[in-house]
N, CA, C and O atoms as a MOPAC input file, in Angstrom:
PM7 MOZYME 1SCF
protein

 N      0.85200 1    -1.39300 1     0.23600 1
 C     -0.03700 1     0.06400 1    -0.49500 1
 C      0.92300 1     1.06800 1    -0.37500 1
 O      0.83300 1     1.86500 1    -1.30900 1
 N      2.28900 1     1.47600 1     0.85400 1
 C      2.62300 1     2.19500 1     0.92400 1
 C      3.57900 1     2.56500 1    -0.43300 1
 O      4.18700 1     3.58700 1    -0.75400 1
 N      3.40200 1     1.13800 1    -1.11800 1
 C      4.52300 1     1.88600 1    -2.22600 1
 C      3.04200 1     2.22100 1    -3.31200 1
 O      3.15800 1     3.44200 1    -3.41500 1
 N      2.24500 1     1.98800 1    -3.83600 1
 C      1.22200 1     3.40300 1    -4.29700 1
 C      1.21600 1     3.99100 1    -3.99600 1
 O      1.56400 1     4.59800 1    -5.00900 1
 N      1.09500 1     4.95500 1    -3.08700 1
 C      1.05000 1     6.41900 1    -2.54000 1
 C      2.52800 1     7.13900 1    -2.40200 1
 O      2.76700 1     8.15200 1    -1.74500 1
 N      3.41400 1     6.40200 1    -3.14600 1
 C      4.41100 1     7.45400 1    -2.97800 1
 C      4.55600 1     7.33300 1    -4.41800 1
 O      5.50900 1     7.75500 1    -5.07200 1
 N      3.58600 1     6.75300 1    -4.83800 1
 C      3.72200 1     6.97300 1    -6.67600 1
 C      3.12000 1     8.28400 1    -7.42400 1
 O      3.39500 1     9.07400 1    -8.32700 1
 N      1.80300 1     7.90900 1    -6.15000 1
 C      0.88700 1     8.76000 1    -6.44300 1
 C      1.68900 1    10.68800 1    -6.34700 1
 O      1.93900 1    11.37300 1    -5.35600 1
 N      1.86000 1    10.97300 1    -7.77100 1
 C      2.27600 1    12.65400 1    -7.62200 1
 C      1.56200 1    13.47200 1    -6.74700 1
 O      2.35200 1    14.16100 1    -6.10200 1
 N      0.31500 1    13.70000 1    -6.43300 1
 C      0.13900 1    14.62100 1    -5.32200 1
 C     -0.22300 1    14.53000 1    -3.98700 1
 O     -0.82200 1    15.33200 1    -3.27100 1
 N      0.25200 1    13.37900 1    -3.75200 1
 C      1.18400 1    13.24200 1    -2.76200 1
 C      2.16200 1    13.93100 1    -1.61400 1
 O      2.37400 1    13.92100 1    -0.40100 1
 N      2.80300 1    14.80200 1    -3.38800 1
 C      3.55600 1    15.45800 1    -2.22300 1
 C      3.42600 1    16.55700 1    -2.13500 1
 O      2.71400 1    17.04400 1    -3.01300 1
 N      4.01600 1    17.55600 1    -1.06000 1
 C      2.94300 1    18.74600 1    -0.38500 1
 C      2.93000 1    19.96800 1    -2.00800 1
 O      2.05700 1    20.52500 1    -2.67300 1
 N      4.66800 1    19.87200 1    -2.03100 1
 C      4.62000 1    20.94800 1    -3.38600 1
 C      3.79200 1    20.79000 1    -4.94600 1
 O      3.39900 1    21.64500 1    -5.73900 1
 N      3.73200 1    19.17300 1    -4.96500 1
 C      2.48000 1    19.20700 1    -6.08000 1
 C      1.24800 1    19.18200 1    -5.36600 1
 O      0.16900 1    19.55100 1    -5.82900 1
 N      1.38000 1    18.88500 1    -4.60700 1
 C     -0.41300 1    19.79100 1    -4.86900 1
 C     -0.35800 1    21.10800 1    -4.64400 1
 O     -0.77600 1    21.96000 1    -5.42800 1
 N      0.09300 1    21.29100 1    -3.70300 1
 C      0.54600 1    22.97800 1    -3.86600 1
 C     -0.12700 1    23.92800 1    -5.17000 1
 O     -0.95800 1    24.83600 1    -5.20200 1
 N      0.74700 1    23.16400 1    -6.28100 1
 C      0.81800 1    23.65200 1    -7.06000 1
 C     -0.36700 1    23.84100 1    -8.03300 1
 O     -0.85500 1    24.73100 1    -8.72900 1
 N     -0.71900 1    21.68300 1    -7.51500 1
 C     -2.31300 1    22.34800 1    -8.26800 1
 C     -2.92100 1    22.79200 1    -7.70500 1
 O     -3.71900 1    23.66000 1    -8.06100 1
 N     -2.77200 1    22.36600 1    -6.62900 1
 C     -3.88800 1    23.58100 1    -6.10300 1
 C     -4.60600 1    24.90100 1    -6.46600 1
 O     -5.74800 1    25.35400 1    -6.53500 1
 N     -2.96900 1    25.37600 1    -6.71600 1
 C     -3.35700 1    27.24800 1    -6.84800 1
 C     -3.31500 1    27.03000 1    -8.72200 1
 O     -3.50800 1    27.91700 1    -9.55400 1
 N     -2.97000 1    25.41700 1    -9.00900 1
 C     -3.24200 1    25.66000 1   -10.83600 1
 C     -4.86500 1    26.09800 1   -10.84100 1
 O     -5.36000 1    27.04500 1   -11.45200 1
 N     -5.65300 1    24.96600 1    -9.83800 1
 C     -7.31400 1    24.49600 1   -10.38100 1
 C     -7.24300 1    26.29400 1    -9.44500 1
 O     -6.56500 1    27.04100 1   -10.15000 1
 N     -7.52300 1    26.70100 1    -8.73500 1
 C     -7.92900 1    28.18100 1    -8.14300 1
 C     -7.51200 1    29.14900 1    -9.33300 1
 O     -8.00500 1    30.27600 1    -9.38600 1
 N     -6.69400 1    28.75100 1   -10.19400 1
 C     -6.33700 1    29.84100 1   -10.89400 1
 C     -7.31900 1    29.30600 1   -12.50300 1
 O     -7.44400 1    30.06200 1   -13.46600 1
 N     -7.56300 1    28.71500 1   -12.47900 1
 C     -8.34000 1    27.87800 1   -13.69800 1
 C     -9.75100 1    28.78200 1   -12.73500 1
 O    -10.61900 1    29.42600 1   -13.32500 1
 N     -9.70800 1    28.66700 1   -11.58300 1
 C    -11.61400 1    29.39900 1   -11.47900 1
 C    -11.79500 1    30.48800 1   -11.46500 1
 O    -12.83500 1    30.95400 1   -11.92900 1
 N    -10.51500 1    31.50800 1   -10.74300 1
 C    -10.95500 1    32.65400 1   -11.27700 1
 C    -10.32400 1    33.45200 1   -12.57900 1
 O    -10.14900 1    34.65300 1   -12.78300 1
 N    -10.06000 1    32.28500 1   -13.36400 1
 C    -10.46700 1    32.40200 1   -15.36300 1
 C    -11.45500 1    32.49800 1   -15.12700 1
 O    -11.94800 1    33.61600 1   -15.28100 1
 N    -12.31500 1    31.38500 1   -14.61700 1
 C    -13.42000 1    31.17400 1   -15.29300 1
 C    -14.47200 1    32.01900 1   -15.66300 1
 O    -15.14700 1    32.25400 1   -16.66500 1
 N    -14.28500 1    32.73900 1   -13.42900 1
 C    -15.84500 1    33.55100 1   -13.15800 1
 C    -15.17400 1    34.84800 1   -13.84200 1
 O    -16.05900 1    35.56600 1   -14.30700 1
 N    -13.55900 1    35.49300 1   -14.09500 1
 C    -14.01700 1    36.50900 1   -14.78100 1
 C    -14.31800 1    36.44500 1   -16.05500 1
 O    -14.34200 1    37.52800 1   -16.64100 1
 N    -14.51300 1    35.66300 1   -16.55700 1
 C    -14.65200 1    35.14800 1   -18.16800 1
 C    -16.32400 1    35.45400 1   -17.65500 1
 O    -16.74800 1    36.53400 1   -18.06500 1
 N    -17.29800 1    34.64400 1   -16.82400 1
 C    -18.26700 1    34.82200 1   -16.88000 1
 C    -18.96300 1    35.40000 1   -15.96000 1
 O    -20.09700 1    35.24500 1   -15.50600 1
 N    -17.82000 1    36.31300 1   -15.69800 1
 C    -18.65400 1    37.89600 1   -15.63100 1
 C    -18.32900 1    39.42100 1   -16.14500 1
 O    -18.82600 1    40.51300 1   -15.87200 1
 N    -17.36000 1    39.03500 1   -16.93600 1
 C    -17.41900 1    39.85100 1   -18.08400 1
 C    -18.21400 1    39.81400 1   -19.58400 1
 O    -18.16200 1    40.68900 1   -20.44900 1
 N    -19.18700 1    38.15800 1   -19.64100 1
 C    -19.47600 1    38.11100 1   -20.74300 1
 C    -21.45200 1    38.63200 1   -20.49400 1
 O    -22.41300 1    38.98000 1   -21.18000 1
 N    -21.06300 1    38.33800 1   -18.92700 1
 C    -22.95100 1    38.94800 1   -18.26500 1
 C    -22.61500 1    40.72900 1   -18.47400 1
 O    -23.02000 1    41.37700 1   -19.43900 1
 N    -22.02300 1    41.13200 1   -17.65000 1
 C    -21.21900 1    42.42800 1   -17.54900 1
 C    -21.81700 1    43.21600 1   -19.56000 1
 O    -22.74900 1    43.95000 1   -19.88800 1
 N    -20.85600 1    42.64200 1   -20.25500 1
 C    -21.97000 1    42.70700 1   -22.05400 1
 C    -22.77200 1    42.75800 1   -22.46800 1
 O    -23.25000 1    43.51700 1   -23.31100 1
 N    -23.41800 1    41.18100 1   -21.47300 1
 C    -24.67100 1    41.04500 1   -22.20400 1
 C    -25.44500 1    42.13900 1   -21.41700 1
 O    -26.09900 1    42.82300 1   -22.20500 1
 N    -25.57400 1    42.49300 1   -20.25500 1
 C    -26.10600 1    43.90100 1   -19.25400 1
 C    -26.08700 1    45.13700 1   -20.18100 1
 O    -27.03100 1    45.89500 1   -20.40800 1
 N    -25.11100 1    45.18100 1   -20.56200 1
 C    -25.09400 1    46.38600 1   -21.38900 1
 C    -25.08300 1    46.67700 1   -22.75300 1
 O    -24.55200 1    47.65300 1   -23.28300 1
 N    -25.90800 1    45.46900 1   -23.47100 1
 C    -25.76400 1    45.18400 1   -24.82800 1
 C    -27.83300 1    45.02200 1   -24.75700 1
 O    -28.54300 1    45.45600 1   -25.66400 1
 N    -28.39800 1    44.31000 1   -23.46800 1
 C    -29.33400 1    45.09200 1   -23.33900 1
 C    -30.49200 1    46.35500 1   -23.02800 1
 O    -31.66300 1    46.65200 1   -23.26400 1
 N    -28.69100 1    47.09600 1   -21.99200 1
 C    -28.71900 1    48.23700 1   -21.94300 1
 C    -29.34100 1    49.31100 1   -23.46800 1
 O    -29.86000 1    50.42700 1   -23.47700 1
 N    -29.09700 1    48.64900 1   -24.26200 1
 C    -28.42100 1    49.67500 1   -25.88900 1
 C    -29.74600 1    49.57000 1   -26.37800 1
 O    -30.40100 1    50.43700 1   -26.95700 1
 N    -30.25100 1    47.75300 1   -25.91200 1
 C    -31.59100 1    47.40800 1   -26.99300 1
 C    -32.92000 1    48.50300 1   -26.22400 1
 O    -33.80500 1    48.79000 1   -27.03100 1
 N    -33.11300 1    49.13200 1   -24.71100 1
 C    -34.05800 1    49.52800 1   -24.63400 1
 C    -33.79600 1    50.93200 1   -25.00700 1
 O    -34.75500 1    51.68400 1   -25.18300 1
 N    -32.97400 1    51.21900 1   -25.10100 1
 C    -32.45000 1    52.62400 1   -25.53600 1
 C    -33.36400 1    52.99500 1   -26.74300 1
 O    -34.39900 1    53.65300 1   -26.84600 1
 N    -32.56800 1    52.30800 1   -27.61800 1
 C    -32.87700 1    51.26900 1   -28.90600 1
 C    -34.81500 1    51.60300 1   -28.78000 1
 O    -35.72500 1    52.41900 1   -28.92900 1
 N    -34.66300 1    51.05900 1   -28.62800 1
 C    -36.87800 1    50.60700 1   -28.15900 1
 C    -36.99800 1    51.89500 1   -27.83500 1
 O    -37.66700 1    52.65300 1   -28.53700 1
 N    -36.40100 1    52.27900 1   -26.79500 1
 C    -36.88700 1    53.75800 1   -25.94200 1
 C    -36.71800 1    54.66600 1   -26.66600 1
 O    -37.03100 1    55.69400 1   -26.06600 1
 N    -36.18800 1    54.98800 1   -28.24900 1
 C    -36.36900 1    55.49900 1   -29.06900 1
 C    -36.81000 1    55.56100 1   -30.19100 1
 O    -36.67100 1    56.58000 1   -30.86800 1
 N    -37.37800 1    54.58500 1   -30.58800 1
 C    -38.63000 1    53.52200 1   -31.14100 1
 C    -39.22700 1    53.88000 1   -30.97100 1
 O    -39.84700 1    54.49500 1   -31.83800 1
 N    -39.59500 1    53.84700 1   -29.77600 1
 C    -41.55100 1    54.24300 1   -29.66900 1
 C    -41.71500 1    55.96300 1   -29.69700 1
 O    -42.59600 1    56.46300 1   -30.39700 1
 N    -40.57300 1    57.02100 1   -28.68400 1
 C    -41.02300 1    57.81200 1   -29.28800 1
 C    -41.18900 1    58.07500 1   -30.58000 1
 O    -42.11700 1    58.77600 1   -30.98300 1
 N    -40.19000 1    57.46700 1   -31.44900 1
 C    -40.72100 1    58.34500 1   -33.17600 1
 C    -41.38800 1    57.59500 1   -33.30100 1
 O    -40.96900 1    57.10100 1   -34.34800 1
 N    -42.16400 1    57.07000 1   -33.04100 1
 C    -43.94800 1    56.55500 1   -34.05600 1
 C    -44.39900 1    57.04000 1   -32.80600 1
 O    -43.50300 1    57.88300 1   -32.84400 1
 N    -44.98500 1    57.29500 1   -31.69100 1
 C    -45.18700 1    58.22600 1   -30.52100 1
 C    -45.26100 1    59.96200 1   -31.75800 1
 O    -46.21700 1    60.73700 1   -31.76200 1
 N    -44.29800 1    60.08000 1   -32.41600 1
 C    -44.09800 1    61.99400 1   -32.45800 1
 C    -44.58800 1    61.65700 1   -34.34300 1
 O    -44.89100 1    62.60600 1   -35.06600 1
 N    -44.58100 1    60.18800 1   -34.87600 1
 C    -45.53400 1    60.22500 1   -35.86400 1
 C    -46.97400 1    60.20300 1   -36.04100 1
 O    -47.66200 1    60.63000 1   -36.96900 1
 N    -47.24300 1    59.70600 1   -35.12300 1
 C    -48.51400 1    59.73100 1   -35.28100 1
 C    -49.17100 1    61.13100 1   -33.83300 1
 O    -50.32300 1    61.21200 1   -33.40700 1
 N    -48.26800 1    61.79000 1   -33.52400 1
 C    -48.62200 1    63.71100 1   -33.16500 1
 C    -49.31200 1    63.88600 1   -31.87200 1
 O    -50.10400 1    64.71100 1   -31.41800 1
 N    -48.43100 1    62.26700 1   -31.21600 1
 C    -48.48000 1    61.92700 1   -29.50100 1
 C    -47.24500 1    63.17200 1   -29.32100 1
 O    -46.40100 1    63.56000 1   -30.13000 1
 N    -47.51100 1    63.56600 1   -28.02700 1
 C    -46.41800 1    64.14700 1   -27.61300 1
 C    -45.61200 1    63.49100 1   -26.88400 1
 O    -46.06600 1    62.86700 1   -25.92500 1
 N    -43.85300 1    63.47500 1   -27.24500 1
 C    -43.33200 1    62.94900 1   -26.47700 1
 C    -43.19000 1    62.84900 1   -24.51500 1
 O    -42.63100 1    63.64200 1   -23.75700 1
 N    -43.79100 1    61.81300 1   -24.25900 1
 C    -42.83500 1    62.30900 1   -22.52900 1
 C    -41.97700 1    61.37300 1   -21.96400 1
 O    -40.89800 1    60.96800 1   -22.39600 1
 N    -42.38400 1    61.17100 1   -21.27500 1
 C    -40.90100 1    60.44400 1   -19.60300 1
 C    -41.31200 1    58.44400 1   -20.34900 1
 O    -42.16900 1    58.10300 1   -21.16400 1
 N    -40.43100 1    57.72100 1   -19.71800 1
 C    -41.11300 1    57.18100 1   -19.35500 1
 C    -42.33800 1    56.24400 1   -18.83300 1
 O    -42.71900 1    55.95200 1   -17.70000 1
 N    -42.68300 1    55.98300 1   -19.80900 1
 C    -44.30000 1    55.36300 1   -18.32300 1
 C    -44.00900 1    55.09000 1   -16.65500 1
 O    -43.06100 1    54.37600 1   -16.33100 1
 N    -44.63200 1    55.52600 1   -15.93400 1
 C    -44.06000 1    54.83300 1   -14.60800 1
 C    -45.20800 1    53.98900 1   -13.92000 1
 O    -45.95800 1    54.74600 1   -13.30400 1
 N    -45.48400 1    53.01800 1   -13.85300 1
 C    -47.07600 1    53.26000 1   -13.25500 1
 C    -46.73600 1    53.79600 1   -12.57300 1
 O    -45.55600 1    54.14500 1   -12.54500 1
 N    -48.31800 1    54.38900 1   -10.96300 1
 C    -48.51900 1    54.95800 1   -10.30000 1
 C    -48.85400 1    54.04200 1    -9.29700 1
 O    -50.06900 1    53.85900 1    -9.37200 1
 N    -48.30900 1    53.30500 1    -8.29400 1
 C    -49.06700 1    52.60000 1    -7.52800 1
 C    -49.90600 1    52.49700 1    -5.97200 1
 O    -50.76600 1    51.86700 1    -5.35600 1
 N    -48.79300 1    53.79100 1    -5.87200 1
 C    -49.55100 1    54.59600 1    -4.71000 1
 C    -49.51700 1    56.02100 1    -5.14100 1
 O    -48.94000 1    56.63000 1    -6.04200 1
 N    -50.86700 1    56.54200 1    -3.56700 1
 C    -52.08900 1    57.77300 1    -4.59800 1
 C    -50.81300 1    58.85800 1    -4.15300 1
 O    -49.70200 1    58.51000 1    -3.75200 1
 N    -51.31900 1    60.31500 1    -4.35000 1
 C    -50.49100 1    60.83900 1    -4.26500 1
 C    -50.39700 1    61.69700 1    -2.18300 1
 O    -51.16100 1    61.19600 1    -1.35800 1
 N    -49.72000 1    62.52600 1    -1.85700 1
 C    -49.44800 1    62.94600 1    -1.13400 1
 C    -51.06800 1    63.25700 1    -0.78800 1
 O    -51.76900 1    62.64800 1     0.02100 1
 N    -51.34400 1    64.08100 1    -1.41200 1
 C    -52.70300 1    65.09200 1    -0.77300 1
 C    -54.38700 1    64.35200 1    -1.64300 1
 O    -55.51300 1    64.77700 1    -1.90000 1
 N    -53.64600 1    63.11800 1    -1.81000 1
 C    -55.12200 1    61.75700 1    -1.89900 1
 C    -55.40400 1    61.31900 1    -0.58900 1
 O    -56.37400 1    61.04400 1     0.11800 1
 N    -53.96700 1    61.37100 1    -0.53500 1
 C    -54.18400 1    60.21300 1     0.89000 1
 C    -54.59100 1    61.37800 1     2.26900 1
 O    -55.10100 1    61.14400 1     3.36500 1
 N    -54.25600 1    62.28800 1     1.83300 1
 C    -54.48300 1    63.35300 1     3.34800 1
 C    -55.97000 1    64.09500 1     3.46000 1
 O    -56.40200 1    64.83100 1     4.34600 1
 N    -56.76800 1    63.49200 1     1.87500 1
 C    -57.76000 1    63.90900 1     1.73800 1
 C    -58.65700 1    62.11600 1     2.47700 1
 O    -59.29800 1    61.76900 1     3.46900 1
 N    -58.25700 1    61.65600 1     1.52500 1
 C    -58.89600 1    60.26300 1     2.28200 1
 C    -58.92300 1    60.06900 1     3.42800 1
 O    -59.80800 1    59.45700 1     4.02600 1
 N    -57.96100 1    60.56300 1     3.88800 1
 C    -58.08300 1    60.34400 1     5.56300 1
 C    -58.27300 1    60.94700 1     6.78400 1
 O    -58.07700 1    60.40100 1     7.87000 1
 N    -58.84100 1    62.62300 1     6.52000 1
 C    -59.59500 1    62.99900 1     6.46300 1
 C    -60.85400 1    63.17700 1     7.07800 1
 O    -61.31300 1    63.98600 1     7.88500 1
 N    -61.23000 1    62.30800 1     6.53900 1
 C    -63.12600 1    63.09000 1     5.19800 1
 C    -63.88200 1    61.57100 1     6.64100 1
 O    -65.07600 1    61.27100 1     6.65300 1

């Protein structure tokens, strides 16, 4: 049994250290590649959203509708409406 263990290069502490360092470097490279890919896709998505918004504004202008900022749903009543409703 001891003869087989001595033949395994990973049993040498220096070899094990080099193996682990190499493995960690590969993992770091893969995470960096994935991170760069995600950032690139987010940037592309942002550009596409901007293009879509511009296209919508162009269509609205062609139809004669006045351009307005992006629609934002109003989930909450304004402060004035809240005060009036609460005091009645």
